[in-house]
Short mmCIF file of C-alpha atoms and ligand atoms in Angstrom, two decimals:
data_model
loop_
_atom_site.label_atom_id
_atom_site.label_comp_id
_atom_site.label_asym_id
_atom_site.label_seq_id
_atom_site.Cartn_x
_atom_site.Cartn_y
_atom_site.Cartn_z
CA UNK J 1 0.00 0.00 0.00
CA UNK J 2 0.98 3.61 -0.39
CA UNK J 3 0.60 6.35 2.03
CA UNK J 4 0.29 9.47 1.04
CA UNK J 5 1.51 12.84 2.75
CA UNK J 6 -0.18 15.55 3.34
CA UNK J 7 1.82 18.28 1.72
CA UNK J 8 1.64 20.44 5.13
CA UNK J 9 2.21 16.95 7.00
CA UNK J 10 5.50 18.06 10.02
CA UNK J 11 8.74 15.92 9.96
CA UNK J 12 7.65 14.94 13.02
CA UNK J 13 4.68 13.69 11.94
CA UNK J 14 6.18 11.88 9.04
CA UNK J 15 9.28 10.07 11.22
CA UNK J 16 5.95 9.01 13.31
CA UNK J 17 4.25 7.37 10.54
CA UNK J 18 7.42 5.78 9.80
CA UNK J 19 7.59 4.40 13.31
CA UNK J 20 4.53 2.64 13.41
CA UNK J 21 5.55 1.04 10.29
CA UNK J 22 8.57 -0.34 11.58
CA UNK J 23 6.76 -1.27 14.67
CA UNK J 24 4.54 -3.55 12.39
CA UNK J 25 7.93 -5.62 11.23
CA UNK J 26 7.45 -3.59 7.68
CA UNK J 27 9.57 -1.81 5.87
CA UNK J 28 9.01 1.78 4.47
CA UNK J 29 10.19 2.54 1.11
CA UNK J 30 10.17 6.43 1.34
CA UNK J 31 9.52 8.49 -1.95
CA UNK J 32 9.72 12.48 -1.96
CA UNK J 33 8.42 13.68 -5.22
CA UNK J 34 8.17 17.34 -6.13
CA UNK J 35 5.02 17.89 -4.41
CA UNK J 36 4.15 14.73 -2.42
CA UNK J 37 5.82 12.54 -0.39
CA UNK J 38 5.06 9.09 0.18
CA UNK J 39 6.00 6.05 2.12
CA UNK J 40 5.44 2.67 0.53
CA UNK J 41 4.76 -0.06 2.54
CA UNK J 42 5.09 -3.78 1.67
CA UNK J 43 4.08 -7.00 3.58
CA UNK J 44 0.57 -8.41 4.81
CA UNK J 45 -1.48 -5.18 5.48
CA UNK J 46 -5.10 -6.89 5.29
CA UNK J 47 -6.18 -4.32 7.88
CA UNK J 48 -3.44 -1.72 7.88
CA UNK J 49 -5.31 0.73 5.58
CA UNK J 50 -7.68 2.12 7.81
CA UNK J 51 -5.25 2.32 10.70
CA UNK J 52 -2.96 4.58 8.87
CA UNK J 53 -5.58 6.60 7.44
CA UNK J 54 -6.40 7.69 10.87
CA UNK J 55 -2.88 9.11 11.26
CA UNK J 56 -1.70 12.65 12.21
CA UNK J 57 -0.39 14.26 8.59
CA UNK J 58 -1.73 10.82 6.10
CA UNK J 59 -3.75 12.22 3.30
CA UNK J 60 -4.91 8.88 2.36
CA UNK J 61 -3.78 5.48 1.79
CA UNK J 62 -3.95 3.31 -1.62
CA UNK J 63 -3.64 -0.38 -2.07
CA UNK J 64 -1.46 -1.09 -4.87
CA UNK J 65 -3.00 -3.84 -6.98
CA UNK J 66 -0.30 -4.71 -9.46
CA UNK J 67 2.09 -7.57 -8.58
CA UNK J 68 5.10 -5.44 -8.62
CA UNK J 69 4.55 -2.53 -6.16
CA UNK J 70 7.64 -0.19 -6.07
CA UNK J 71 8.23 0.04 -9.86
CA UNK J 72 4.60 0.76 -10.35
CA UNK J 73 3.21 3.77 -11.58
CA UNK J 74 0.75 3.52 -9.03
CA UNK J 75 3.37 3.42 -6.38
CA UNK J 76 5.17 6.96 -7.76
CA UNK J 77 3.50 8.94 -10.49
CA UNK J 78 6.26 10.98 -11.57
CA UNK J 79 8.92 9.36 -14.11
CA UNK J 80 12.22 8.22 -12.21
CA UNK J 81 15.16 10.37 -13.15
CA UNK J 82 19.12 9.03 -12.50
CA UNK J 83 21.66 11.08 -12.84
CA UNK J 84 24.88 9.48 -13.62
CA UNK J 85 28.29 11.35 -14.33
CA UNK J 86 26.32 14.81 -15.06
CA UNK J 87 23.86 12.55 -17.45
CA UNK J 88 20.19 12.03 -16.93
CA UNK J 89 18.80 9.12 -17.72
CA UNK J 90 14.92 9.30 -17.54
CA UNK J 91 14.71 13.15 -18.50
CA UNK J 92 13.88 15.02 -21.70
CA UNK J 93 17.55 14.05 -23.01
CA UNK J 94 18.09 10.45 -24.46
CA UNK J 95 20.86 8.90 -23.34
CA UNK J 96 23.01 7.03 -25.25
CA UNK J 97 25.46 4.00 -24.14
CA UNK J 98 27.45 2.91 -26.31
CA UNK J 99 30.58 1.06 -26.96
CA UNK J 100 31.35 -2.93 -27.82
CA UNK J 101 30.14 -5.99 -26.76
CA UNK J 102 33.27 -6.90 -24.86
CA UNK J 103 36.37 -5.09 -23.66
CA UNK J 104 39.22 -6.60 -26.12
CA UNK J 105 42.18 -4.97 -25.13
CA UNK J 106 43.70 -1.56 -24.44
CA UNK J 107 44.08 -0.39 -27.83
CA UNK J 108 40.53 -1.43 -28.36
CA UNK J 109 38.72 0.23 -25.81
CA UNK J 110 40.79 3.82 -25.54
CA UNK J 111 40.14 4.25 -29.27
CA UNK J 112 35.94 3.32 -29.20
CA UNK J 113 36.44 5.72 -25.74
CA UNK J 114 37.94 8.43 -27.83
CA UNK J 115 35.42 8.46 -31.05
CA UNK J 116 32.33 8.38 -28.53
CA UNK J 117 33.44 11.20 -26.52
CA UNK J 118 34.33 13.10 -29.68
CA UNK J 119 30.66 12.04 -30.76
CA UNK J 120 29.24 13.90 -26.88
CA UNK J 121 28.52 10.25 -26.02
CA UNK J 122 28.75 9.95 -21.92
CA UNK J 123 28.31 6.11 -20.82
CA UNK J 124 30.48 3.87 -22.39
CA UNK J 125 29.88 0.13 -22.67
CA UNK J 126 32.07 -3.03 -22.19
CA UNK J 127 31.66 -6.41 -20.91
CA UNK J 128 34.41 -7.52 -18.91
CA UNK J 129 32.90 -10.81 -17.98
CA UNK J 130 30.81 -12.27 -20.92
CA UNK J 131 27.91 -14.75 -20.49
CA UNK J 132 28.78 -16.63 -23.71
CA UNK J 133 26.35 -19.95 -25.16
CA UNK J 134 29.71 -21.88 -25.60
CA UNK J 135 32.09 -22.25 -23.10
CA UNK J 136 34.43 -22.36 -26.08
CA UNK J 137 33.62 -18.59 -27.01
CA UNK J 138 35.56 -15.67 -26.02
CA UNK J 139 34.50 -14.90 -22.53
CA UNK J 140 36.09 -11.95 -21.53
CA UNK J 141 39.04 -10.06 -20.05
CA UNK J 142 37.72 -10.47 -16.53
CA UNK J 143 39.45 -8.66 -13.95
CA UNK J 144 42.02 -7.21 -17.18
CA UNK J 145 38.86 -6.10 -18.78
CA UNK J 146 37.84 -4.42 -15.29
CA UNK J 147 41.29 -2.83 -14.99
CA UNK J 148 41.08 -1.38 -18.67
CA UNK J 149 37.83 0.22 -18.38
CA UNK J 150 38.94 1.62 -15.10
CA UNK J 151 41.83 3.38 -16.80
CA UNK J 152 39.92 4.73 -19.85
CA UNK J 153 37.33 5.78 -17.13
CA UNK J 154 39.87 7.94 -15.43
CA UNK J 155 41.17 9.37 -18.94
CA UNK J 156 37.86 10.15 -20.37
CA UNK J 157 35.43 10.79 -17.68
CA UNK J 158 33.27 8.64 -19.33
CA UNK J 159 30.65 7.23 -17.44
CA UNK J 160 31.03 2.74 -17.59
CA UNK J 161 28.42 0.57 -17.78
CA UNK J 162 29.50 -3.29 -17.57
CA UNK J 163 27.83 -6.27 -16.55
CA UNK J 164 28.39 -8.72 -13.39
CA UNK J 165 27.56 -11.46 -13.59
CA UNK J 166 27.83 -13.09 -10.34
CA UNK J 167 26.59 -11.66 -6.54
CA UNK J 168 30.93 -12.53 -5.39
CA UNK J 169 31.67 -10.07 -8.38
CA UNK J 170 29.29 -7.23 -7.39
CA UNK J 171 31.83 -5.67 -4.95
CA UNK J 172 34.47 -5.62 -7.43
CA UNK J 173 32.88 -4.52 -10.59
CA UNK J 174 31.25 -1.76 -8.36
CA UNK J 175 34.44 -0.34 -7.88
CA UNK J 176 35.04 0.48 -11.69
CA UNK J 177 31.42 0.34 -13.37
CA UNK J 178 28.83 3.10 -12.51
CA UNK J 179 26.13 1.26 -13.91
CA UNK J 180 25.80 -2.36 -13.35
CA UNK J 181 24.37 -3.90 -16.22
CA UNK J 182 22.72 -7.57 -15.30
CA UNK J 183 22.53 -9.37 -18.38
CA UNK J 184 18.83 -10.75 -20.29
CA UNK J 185 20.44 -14.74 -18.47
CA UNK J 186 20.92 -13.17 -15.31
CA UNK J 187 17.29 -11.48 -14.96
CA UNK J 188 15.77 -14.00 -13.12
CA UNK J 189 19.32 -14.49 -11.28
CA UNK J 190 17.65 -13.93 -7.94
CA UNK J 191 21.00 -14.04 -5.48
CA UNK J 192 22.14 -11.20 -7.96
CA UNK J 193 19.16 -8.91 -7.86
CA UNK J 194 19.21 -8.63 -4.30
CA UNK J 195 23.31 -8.45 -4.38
CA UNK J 196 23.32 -5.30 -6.96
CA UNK J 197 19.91 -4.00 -4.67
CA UNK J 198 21.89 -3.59 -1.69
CA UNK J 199 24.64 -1.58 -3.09
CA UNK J 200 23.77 2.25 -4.22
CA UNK J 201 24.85 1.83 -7.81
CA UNK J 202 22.26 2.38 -10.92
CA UNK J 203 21.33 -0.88 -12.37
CA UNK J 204 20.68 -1.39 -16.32
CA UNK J 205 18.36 -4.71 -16.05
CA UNK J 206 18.00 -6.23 -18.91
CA UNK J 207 14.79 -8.13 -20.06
CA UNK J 208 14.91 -12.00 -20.14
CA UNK J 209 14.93 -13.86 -23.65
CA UNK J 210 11.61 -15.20 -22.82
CA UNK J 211 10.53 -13.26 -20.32
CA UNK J 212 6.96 -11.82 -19.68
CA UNK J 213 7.06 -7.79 -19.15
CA UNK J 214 5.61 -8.49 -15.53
CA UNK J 215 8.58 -11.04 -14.98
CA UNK J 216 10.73 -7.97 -15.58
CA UNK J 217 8.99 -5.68 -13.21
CA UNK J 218 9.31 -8.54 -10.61
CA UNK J 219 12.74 -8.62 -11.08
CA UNK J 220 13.23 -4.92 -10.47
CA UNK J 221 10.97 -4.99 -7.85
CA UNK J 222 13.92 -7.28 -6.11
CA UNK J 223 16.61 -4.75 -6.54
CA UNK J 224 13.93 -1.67 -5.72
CA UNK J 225 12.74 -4.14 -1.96
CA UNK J 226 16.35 -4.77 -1.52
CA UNK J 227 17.36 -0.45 -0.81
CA UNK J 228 18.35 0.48 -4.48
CA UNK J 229 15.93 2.64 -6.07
CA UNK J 230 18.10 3.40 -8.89
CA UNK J 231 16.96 0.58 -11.57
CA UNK J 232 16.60 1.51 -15.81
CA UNK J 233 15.00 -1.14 -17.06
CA UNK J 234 16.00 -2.56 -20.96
CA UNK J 235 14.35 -4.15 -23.71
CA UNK J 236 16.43 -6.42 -25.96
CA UNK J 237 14.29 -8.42 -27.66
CA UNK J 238 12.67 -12.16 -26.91
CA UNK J 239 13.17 -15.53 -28.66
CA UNK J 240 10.24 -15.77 -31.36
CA UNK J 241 10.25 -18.09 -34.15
CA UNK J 242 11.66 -15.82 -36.46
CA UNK J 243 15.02 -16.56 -37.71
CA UNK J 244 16.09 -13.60 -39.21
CA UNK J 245 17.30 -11.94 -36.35
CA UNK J 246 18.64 -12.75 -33.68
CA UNK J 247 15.70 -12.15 -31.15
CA UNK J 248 12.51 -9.75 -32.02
CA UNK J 249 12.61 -6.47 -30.85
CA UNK J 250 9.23 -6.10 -28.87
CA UNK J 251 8.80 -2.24 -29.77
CA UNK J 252 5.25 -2.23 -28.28
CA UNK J 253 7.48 -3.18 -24.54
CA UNK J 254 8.70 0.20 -24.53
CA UNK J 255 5.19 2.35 -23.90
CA UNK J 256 3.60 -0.28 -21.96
CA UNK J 257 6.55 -0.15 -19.62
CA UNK J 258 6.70 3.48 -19.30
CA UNK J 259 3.14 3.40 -18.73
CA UNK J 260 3.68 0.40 -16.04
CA UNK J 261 6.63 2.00 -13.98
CA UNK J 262 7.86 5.06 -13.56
CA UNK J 263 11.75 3.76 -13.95
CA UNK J 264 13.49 4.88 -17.37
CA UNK J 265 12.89 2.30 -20.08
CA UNK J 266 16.57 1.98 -22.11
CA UNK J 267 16.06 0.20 -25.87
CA UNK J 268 19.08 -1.94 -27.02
CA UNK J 269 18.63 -2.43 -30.90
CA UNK J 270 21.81 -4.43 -30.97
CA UNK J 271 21.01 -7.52 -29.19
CA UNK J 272 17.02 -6.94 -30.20
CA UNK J 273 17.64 -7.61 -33.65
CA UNK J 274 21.39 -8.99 -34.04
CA UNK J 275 21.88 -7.68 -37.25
CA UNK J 276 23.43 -4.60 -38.22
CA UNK J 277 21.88 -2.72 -40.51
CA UNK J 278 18.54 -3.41 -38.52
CA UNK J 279 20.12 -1.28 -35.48
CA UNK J 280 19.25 2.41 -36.47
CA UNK J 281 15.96 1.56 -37.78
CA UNK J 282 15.36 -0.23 -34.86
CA UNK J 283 16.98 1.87 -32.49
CA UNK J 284 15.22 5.31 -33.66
CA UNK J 285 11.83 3.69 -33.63
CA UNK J 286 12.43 2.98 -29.82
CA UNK J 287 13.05 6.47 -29.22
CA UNK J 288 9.83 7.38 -30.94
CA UNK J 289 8.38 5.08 -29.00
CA UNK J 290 9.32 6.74 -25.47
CA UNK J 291 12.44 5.12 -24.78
CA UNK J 292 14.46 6.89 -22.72
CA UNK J 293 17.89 5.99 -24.10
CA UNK J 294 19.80 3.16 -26.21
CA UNK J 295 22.59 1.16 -25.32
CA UNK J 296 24.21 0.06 -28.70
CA UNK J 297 27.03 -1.87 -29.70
CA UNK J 298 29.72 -0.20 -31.24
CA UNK J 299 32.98 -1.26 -32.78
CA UNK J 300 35.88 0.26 -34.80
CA UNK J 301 36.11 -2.93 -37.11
CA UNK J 302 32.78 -4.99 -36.28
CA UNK J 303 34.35 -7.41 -38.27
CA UNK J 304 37.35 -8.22 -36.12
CA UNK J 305 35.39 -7.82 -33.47
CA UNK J 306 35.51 -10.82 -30.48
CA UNK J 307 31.91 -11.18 -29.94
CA UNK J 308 28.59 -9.62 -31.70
CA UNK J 309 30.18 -8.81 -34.58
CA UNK J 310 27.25 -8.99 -37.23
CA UNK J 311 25.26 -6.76 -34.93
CA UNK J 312 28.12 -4.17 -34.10
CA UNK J 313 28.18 -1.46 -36.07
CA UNK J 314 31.14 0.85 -36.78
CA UNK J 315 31.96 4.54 -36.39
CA UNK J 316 30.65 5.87 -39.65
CA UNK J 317 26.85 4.14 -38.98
CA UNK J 318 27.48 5.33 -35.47
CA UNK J 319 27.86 8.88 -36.58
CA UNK J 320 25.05 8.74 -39.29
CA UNK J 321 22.47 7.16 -36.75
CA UNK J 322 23.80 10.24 -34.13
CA UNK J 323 22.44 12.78 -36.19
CA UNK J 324 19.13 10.92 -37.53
CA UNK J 325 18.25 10.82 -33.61
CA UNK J 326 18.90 14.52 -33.58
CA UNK J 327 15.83 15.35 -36.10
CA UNK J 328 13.47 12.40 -34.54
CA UNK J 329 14.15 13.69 -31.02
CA UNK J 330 13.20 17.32 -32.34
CA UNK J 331 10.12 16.08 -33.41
CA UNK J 332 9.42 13.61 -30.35
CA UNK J 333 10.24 16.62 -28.06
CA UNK J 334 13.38 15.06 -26.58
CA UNK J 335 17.10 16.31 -26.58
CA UNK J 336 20.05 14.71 -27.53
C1 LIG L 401 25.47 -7.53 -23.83
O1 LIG L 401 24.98 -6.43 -23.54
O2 LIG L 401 26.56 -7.66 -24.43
C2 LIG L 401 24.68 -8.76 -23.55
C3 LIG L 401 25.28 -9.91 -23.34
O3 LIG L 401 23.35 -8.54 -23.56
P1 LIG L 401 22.12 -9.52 -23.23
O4 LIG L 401 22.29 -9.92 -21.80
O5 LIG L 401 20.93 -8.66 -23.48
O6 LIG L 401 22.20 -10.68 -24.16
MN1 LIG L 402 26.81 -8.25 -26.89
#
């Protein structure tokens, strides 16, 4: 259930509220909007309702109905904004995260570092630990991978988002990344959501290959119950029976989320199709859609490229699809 504030409602009235709550054995999930605050409250409240109502400072209380609670709309109206490294993700500006599938090597990663900040791109990308289908793929740099985006973080002051895959990684990769990104085979990784929800860095959650849009809420809703309310949610496509990509983009994900949950809704063209020339098409119709970024695979030779090659694209496309998004977000009455 939510309670709401009164607007003229006295700290000490509030930090009262709050009290009872605790004294219940629930825990408040405290929101402060621009004009309202509100306390969240999750556990078995069959009677709780009317109790609270009859509080000092309580405007009134709602039940939430839908199965996820704190990443519903119904629990917080207003849109979640995170700000990240001067960058907003969830605001009028799109933000854009870009950079390869995997961290290669030194060479690799300063130069795609380089042409995205030259390009006003803020987040960079890199996996550092790779969930791969064959063991016998290229998995990663690991802790190298770590130590390299660390340094071209410190040269750039680019922003790094990279997943972990693993809660005894969490601590580690926390260090470097300042978004972790838990990968579409991780979503349902429960001993990870609640790892990444207890530490106070955004998470970019990525949507399961087959799972349901409520599945992903869920999901967030165990990072959001675990302390972190910093979660960006991402759609990447889901296994269909079509065969010519990779997955199929669900493009109708995007507004249904945003009308859902107020967190920021990301798009990732590059793993939602797989193939290359599909990603700006792709990727700007998300954005007309109400997604509130993309995170996009980019490479300086796609072809040499260690993993996700075919759906990398290189710095020329990058550069082209940069300044389509700058007319569609003029229309769509975003920034860039
Ligand atoms: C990735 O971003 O490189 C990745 C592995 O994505 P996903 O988990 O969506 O497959
Ligand atoms: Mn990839």
């Amino acid at each position: 259930m939510i309670i709401v504030i009164k607007p003229e409602a006295t700290v000490k009235e509030i930090s009262e509220i709050l009290k009872k709550v605790k004294e219940l054995g629930l825990k408040p999930h405290i929101s402060k909007g621009k004009e309202r605050t509100i306390i969240g409250v999750i556990g078995r409240i069959d009677t709780l309702p009317e109790f609270f109502e009859g509080l000092k400072g309580v405007e009134k209380v709602v039940r939430i109905l839908s199965p996820f609670k704190l990443a519903s709309r119904e629990f917080k109206n207003e849109g979640t904004v995170i700000k990240i490294n001067g960058v907003e993700i969830g605001g009028k500006k799109i933000a854009i995260m870009a950079g390869p599938c995997a961290v290669e090597s030194r060479e690799q990663i300063f130069e795609i570092a380089y042409f995205l900040k030259e390009n006003g791109v803020k987040i960079l990308r890199g996996g550092a630990y790779k969930p791969r289908t064959s063991p016998y793929s290229f998995q990663g740099l690991k802790e190298k991978g770590l130590e390299y985006l660390s340094e071209v973080k410190k040269e750039t002051g680019l922003a790094i988002v990279t997943e972990v895959m693993s809660p005894e990684d969490v601590e580690k990769i926390s260090m470097v990344a300042d978004i972790l990104q838990i990968g579409a085979r991780n979503m349902q990784n429960f001993a990870l959501l609640e790892a990444v929800g207890k530490t106070d860095k955004p998470v970019l959650l990525k949507r399961g290959l087959m799972a349901t849009l409520e599945e992903l809420l869920m999901s967030a809703e165990y990072i959001l119950s675990n302390g972190n309310p910093r979660v960006i949610l991402c759609e990447r496509g889901i296994r269909t029976f079509e065969k010519y990509t990779r997955n199929t983009f669900d493009i109708s994900a995007i507004p249904l989320l945003k009308r859902l949950s107020h967190l920021p809704v990301i798009a990732d063209p590059s793993h939602g199709t797989g193939v290359r020339e599909l990603v700006p098409p792709v990727g700007k119709s998300a954005i007309v859609s109400g997604a509130d970024g993309l995170l996009i695979e980019v490479h300086k030779d796609p072809s040499k490229a260690l993993s996700d090659g075919f759906q990398t694209i290189d710095f020329s496309m990058f550069s082209k699809l940069l300044s389509e998004l700058k007319e569609i977000c003029y229309v769509c009455g975003r920034d860039l």
